[in-house]
Short mmCIF file of C-alpha atoms in Angstrom, two decimals:
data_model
loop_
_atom_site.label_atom_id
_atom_site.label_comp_id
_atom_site.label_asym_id
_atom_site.label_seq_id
_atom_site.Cartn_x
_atom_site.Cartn_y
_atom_site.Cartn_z
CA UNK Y 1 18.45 13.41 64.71
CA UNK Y 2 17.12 15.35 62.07
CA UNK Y 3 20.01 15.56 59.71
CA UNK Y 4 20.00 11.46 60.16
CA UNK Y 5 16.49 11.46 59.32
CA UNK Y 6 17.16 13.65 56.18
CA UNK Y 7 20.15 11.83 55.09
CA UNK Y 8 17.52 8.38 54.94
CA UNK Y 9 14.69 10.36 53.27
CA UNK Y 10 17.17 11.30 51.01
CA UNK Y 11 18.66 7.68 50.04
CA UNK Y 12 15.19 6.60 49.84
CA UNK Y 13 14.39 9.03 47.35
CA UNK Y 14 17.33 8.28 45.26
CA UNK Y 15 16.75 5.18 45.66
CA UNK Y 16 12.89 5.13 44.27
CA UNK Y 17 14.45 7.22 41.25
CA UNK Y 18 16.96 4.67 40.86
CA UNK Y 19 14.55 1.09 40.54
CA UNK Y 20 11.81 3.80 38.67
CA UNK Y 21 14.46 4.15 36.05
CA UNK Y 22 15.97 0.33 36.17
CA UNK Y 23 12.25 -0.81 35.87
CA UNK Y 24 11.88 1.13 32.84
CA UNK Y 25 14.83 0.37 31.16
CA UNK Y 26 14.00 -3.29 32.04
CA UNK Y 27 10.64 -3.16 30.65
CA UNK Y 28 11.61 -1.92 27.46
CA UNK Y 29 11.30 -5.31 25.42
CA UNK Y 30 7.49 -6.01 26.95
CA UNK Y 31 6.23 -5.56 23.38
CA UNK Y 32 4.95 -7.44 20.39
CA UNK Y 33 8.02 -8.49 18.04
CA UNK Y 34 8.18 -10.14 14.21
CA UNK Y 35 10.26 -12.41 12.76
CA UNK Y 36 12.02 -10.49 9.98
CA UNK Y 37 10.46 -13.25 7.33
CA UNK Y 38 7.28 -11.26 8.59
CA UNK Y 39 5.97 -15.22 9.86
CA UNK Y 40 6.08 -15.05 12.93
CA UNK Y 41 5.05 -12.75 15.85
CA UNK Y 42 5.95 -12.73 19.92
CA UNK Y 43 4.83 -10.71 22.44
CA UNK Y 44 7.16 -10.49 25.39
CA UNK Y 45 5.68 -9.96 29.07
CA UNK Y 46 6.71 -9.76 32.58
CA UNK Y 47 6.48 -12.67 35.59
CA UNK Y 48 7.81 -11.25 38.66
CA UNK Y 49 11.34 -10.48 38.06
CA UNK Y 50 11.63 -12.45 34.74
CA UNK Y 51 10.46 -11.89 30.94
CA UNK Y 52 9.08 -14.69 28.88
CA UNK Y 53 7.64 -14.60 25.48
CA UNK Y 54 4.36 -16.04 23.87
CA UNK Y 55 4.01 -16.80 20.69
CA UNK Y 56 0.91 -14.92 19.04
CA UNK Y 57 1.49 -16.33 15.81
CA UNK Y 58 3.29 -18.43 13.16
CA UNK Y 59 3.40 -19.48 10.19
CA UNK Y 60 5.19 -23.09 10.91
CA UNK Y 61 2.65 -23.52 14.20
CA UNK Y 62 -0.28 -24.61 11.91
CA UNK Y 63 -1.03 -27.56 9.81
CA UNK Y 64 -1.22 -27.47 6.15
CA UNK Y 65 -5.09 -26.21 5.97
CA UNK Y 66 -3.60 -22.91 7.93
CA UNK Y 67 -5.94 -22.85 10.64
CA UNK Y 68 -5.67 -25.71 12.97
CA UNK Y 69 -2.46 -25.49 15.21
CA UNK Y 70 -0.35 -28.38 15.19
CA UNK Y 71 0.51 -30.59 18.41
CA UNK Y 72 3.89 -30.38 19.94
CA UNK Y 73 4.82 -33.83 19.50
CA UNK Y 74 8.65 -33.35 19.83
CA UNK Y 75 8.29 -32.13 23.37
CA UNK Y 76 10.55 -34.07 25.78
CA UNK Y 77 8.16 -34.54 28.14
CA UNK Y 78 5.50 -36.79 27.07
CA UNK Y 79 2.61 -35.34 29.02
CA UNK Y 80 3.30 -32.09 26.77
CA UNK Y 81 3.13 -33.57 23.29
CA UNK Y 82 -0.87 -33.75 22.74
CA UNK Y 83 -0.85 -29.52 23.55
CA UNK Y 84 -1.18 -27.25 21.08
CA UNK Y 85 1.22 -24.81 19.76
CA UNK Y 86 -1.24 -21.80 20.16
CA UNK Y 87 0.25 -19.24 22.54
CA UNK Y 88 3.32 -21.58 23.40
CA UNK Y 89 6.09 -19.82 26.00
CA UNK Y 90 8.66 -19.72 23.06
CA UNK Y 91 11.43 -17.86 25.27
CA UNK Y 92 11.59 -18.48 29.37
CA UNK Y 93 13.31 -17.15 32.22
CA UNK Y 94 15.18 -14.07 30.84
CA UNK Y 95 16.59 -11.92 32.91
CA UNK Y 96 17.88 -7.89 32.81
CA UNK Y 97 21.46 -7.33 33.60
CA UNK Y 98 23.42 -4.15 31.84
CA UNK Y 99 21.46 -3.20 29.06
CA UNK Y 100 20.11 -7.00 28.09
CA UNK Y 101 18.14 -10.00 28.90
CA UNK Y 102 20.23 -12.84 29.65
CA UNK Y 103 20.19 -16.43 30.30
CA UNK Y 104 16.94 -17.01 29.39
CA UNK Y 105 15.98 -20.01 27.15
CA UNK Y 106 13.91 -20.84 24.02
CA UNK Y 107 12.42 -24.07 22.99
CA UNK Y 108 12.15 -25.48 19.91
CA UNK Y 109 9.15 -27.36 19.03
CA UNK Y 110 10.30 -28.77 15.97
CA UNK Y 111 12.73 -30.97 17.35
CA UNK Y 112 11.76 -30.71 21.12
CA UNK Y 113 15.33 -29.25 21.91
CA UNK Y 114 15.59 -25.99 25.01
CA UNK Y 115 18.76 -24.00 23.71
CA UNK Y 116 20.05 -20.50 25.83
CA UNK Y 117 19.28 -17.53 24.56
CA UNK Y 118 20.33 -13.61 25.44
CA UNK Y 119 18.80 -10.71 24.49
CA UNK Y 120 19.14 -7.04 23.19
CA UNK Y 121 17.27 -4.23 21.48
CA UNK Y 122 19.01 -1.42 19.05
CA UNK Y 123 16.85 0.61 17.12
CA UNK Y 124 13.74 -1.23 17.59
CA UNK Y 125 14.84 -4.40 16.31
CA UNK Y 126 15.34 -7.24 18.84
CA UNK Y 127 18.82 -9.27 18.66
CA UNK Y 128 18.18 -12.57 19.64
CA UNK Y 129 21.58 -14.76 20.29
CA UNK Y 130 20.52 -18.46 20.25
CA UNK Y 131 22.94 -20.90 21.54
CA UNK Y 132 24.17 -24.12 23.65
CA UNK Y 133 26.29 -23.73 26.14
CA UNK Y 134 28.82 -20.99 24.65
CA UNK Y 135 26.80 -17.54 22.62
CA UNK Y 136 29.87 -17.92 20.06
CA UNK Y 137 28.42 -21.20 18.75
CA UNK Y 138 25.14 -20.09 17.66
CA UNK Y 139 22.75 -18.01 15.64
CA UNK Y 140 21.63 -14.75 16.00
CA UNK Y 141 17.99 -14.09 15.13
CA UNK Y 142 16.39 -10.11 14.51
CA UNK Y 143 13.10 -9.16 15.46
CA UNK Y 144 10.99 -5.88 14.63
CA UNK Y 145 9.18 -4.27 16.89
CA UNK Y 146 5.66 -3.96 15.84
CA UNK Y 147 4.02 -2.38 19.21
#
């Protein structure tokens, strides 16, 4: 009986060790990121088991006077359009699998258009593949990491 207990002490241990470290690894990209244009900024944060990311700032979010942030008009859903643009969830729904967030997606509010989107960080700069329906066909967007 108590080599049985042992053994399960034991797995639970390793097992601890095991989400400590996946946890980590996964929480690597909760930080604030800039376009490389320098005119834009996101900060990327945790809901449960998913990442999203807020936009903080940018440069195309505000009206000509540079202040006031403009409406997102283009949104599909009509109730949506009279909200402002200030703190919008740019990315949604990412999720950590071997070494990247995946199968998240990103909205843009120029055109009202949701488009998938993976993730990955080397060297403190944030890859960000931006695509519909297959990664080949699409864009690939870097990020810095500012904090």
């Amino acid at each position: 009986m108590k080599k049985l207990l042992f053994v399960v002490a034991l797995f639970t241990v390793i097992n601890a060790v095991a989400q400590n470290g996946k946890s980590t690894t996964a929480d690597a990209i909760m930080h604030i990121w800039e376009t490389e244009e320098k005119d834009g900024k996101m900060q990327i944060l945790k809901s449960g088991e998913n990442y999203y990311g807020k936009m903080l700032y940018g440069k195309y979010l505000l009206e000509a006077d540079g202040k006031t942030y403009k409406k997102d008009v283009h949104n599909p859903n009509p109730a949506l359009r009279s909200r402002l643009l200030k703190d919008y969830t740019l990315i949604s729904n990412l999720t950590y699998k071997n070494g990247k967030w995946v199968n998240g997606k990103i909205y843009d509010f120029e055109n009202g258009n949701t488009y998938d989107v993976d993730l990955y960080i080397k060297a403190e700069v944030m890859y960000m593949r931006v695509y519909k329906g297959i990664p080949v066909i699409g864009k690939t967007l870097k990020w810095n990491l500012v904090q």
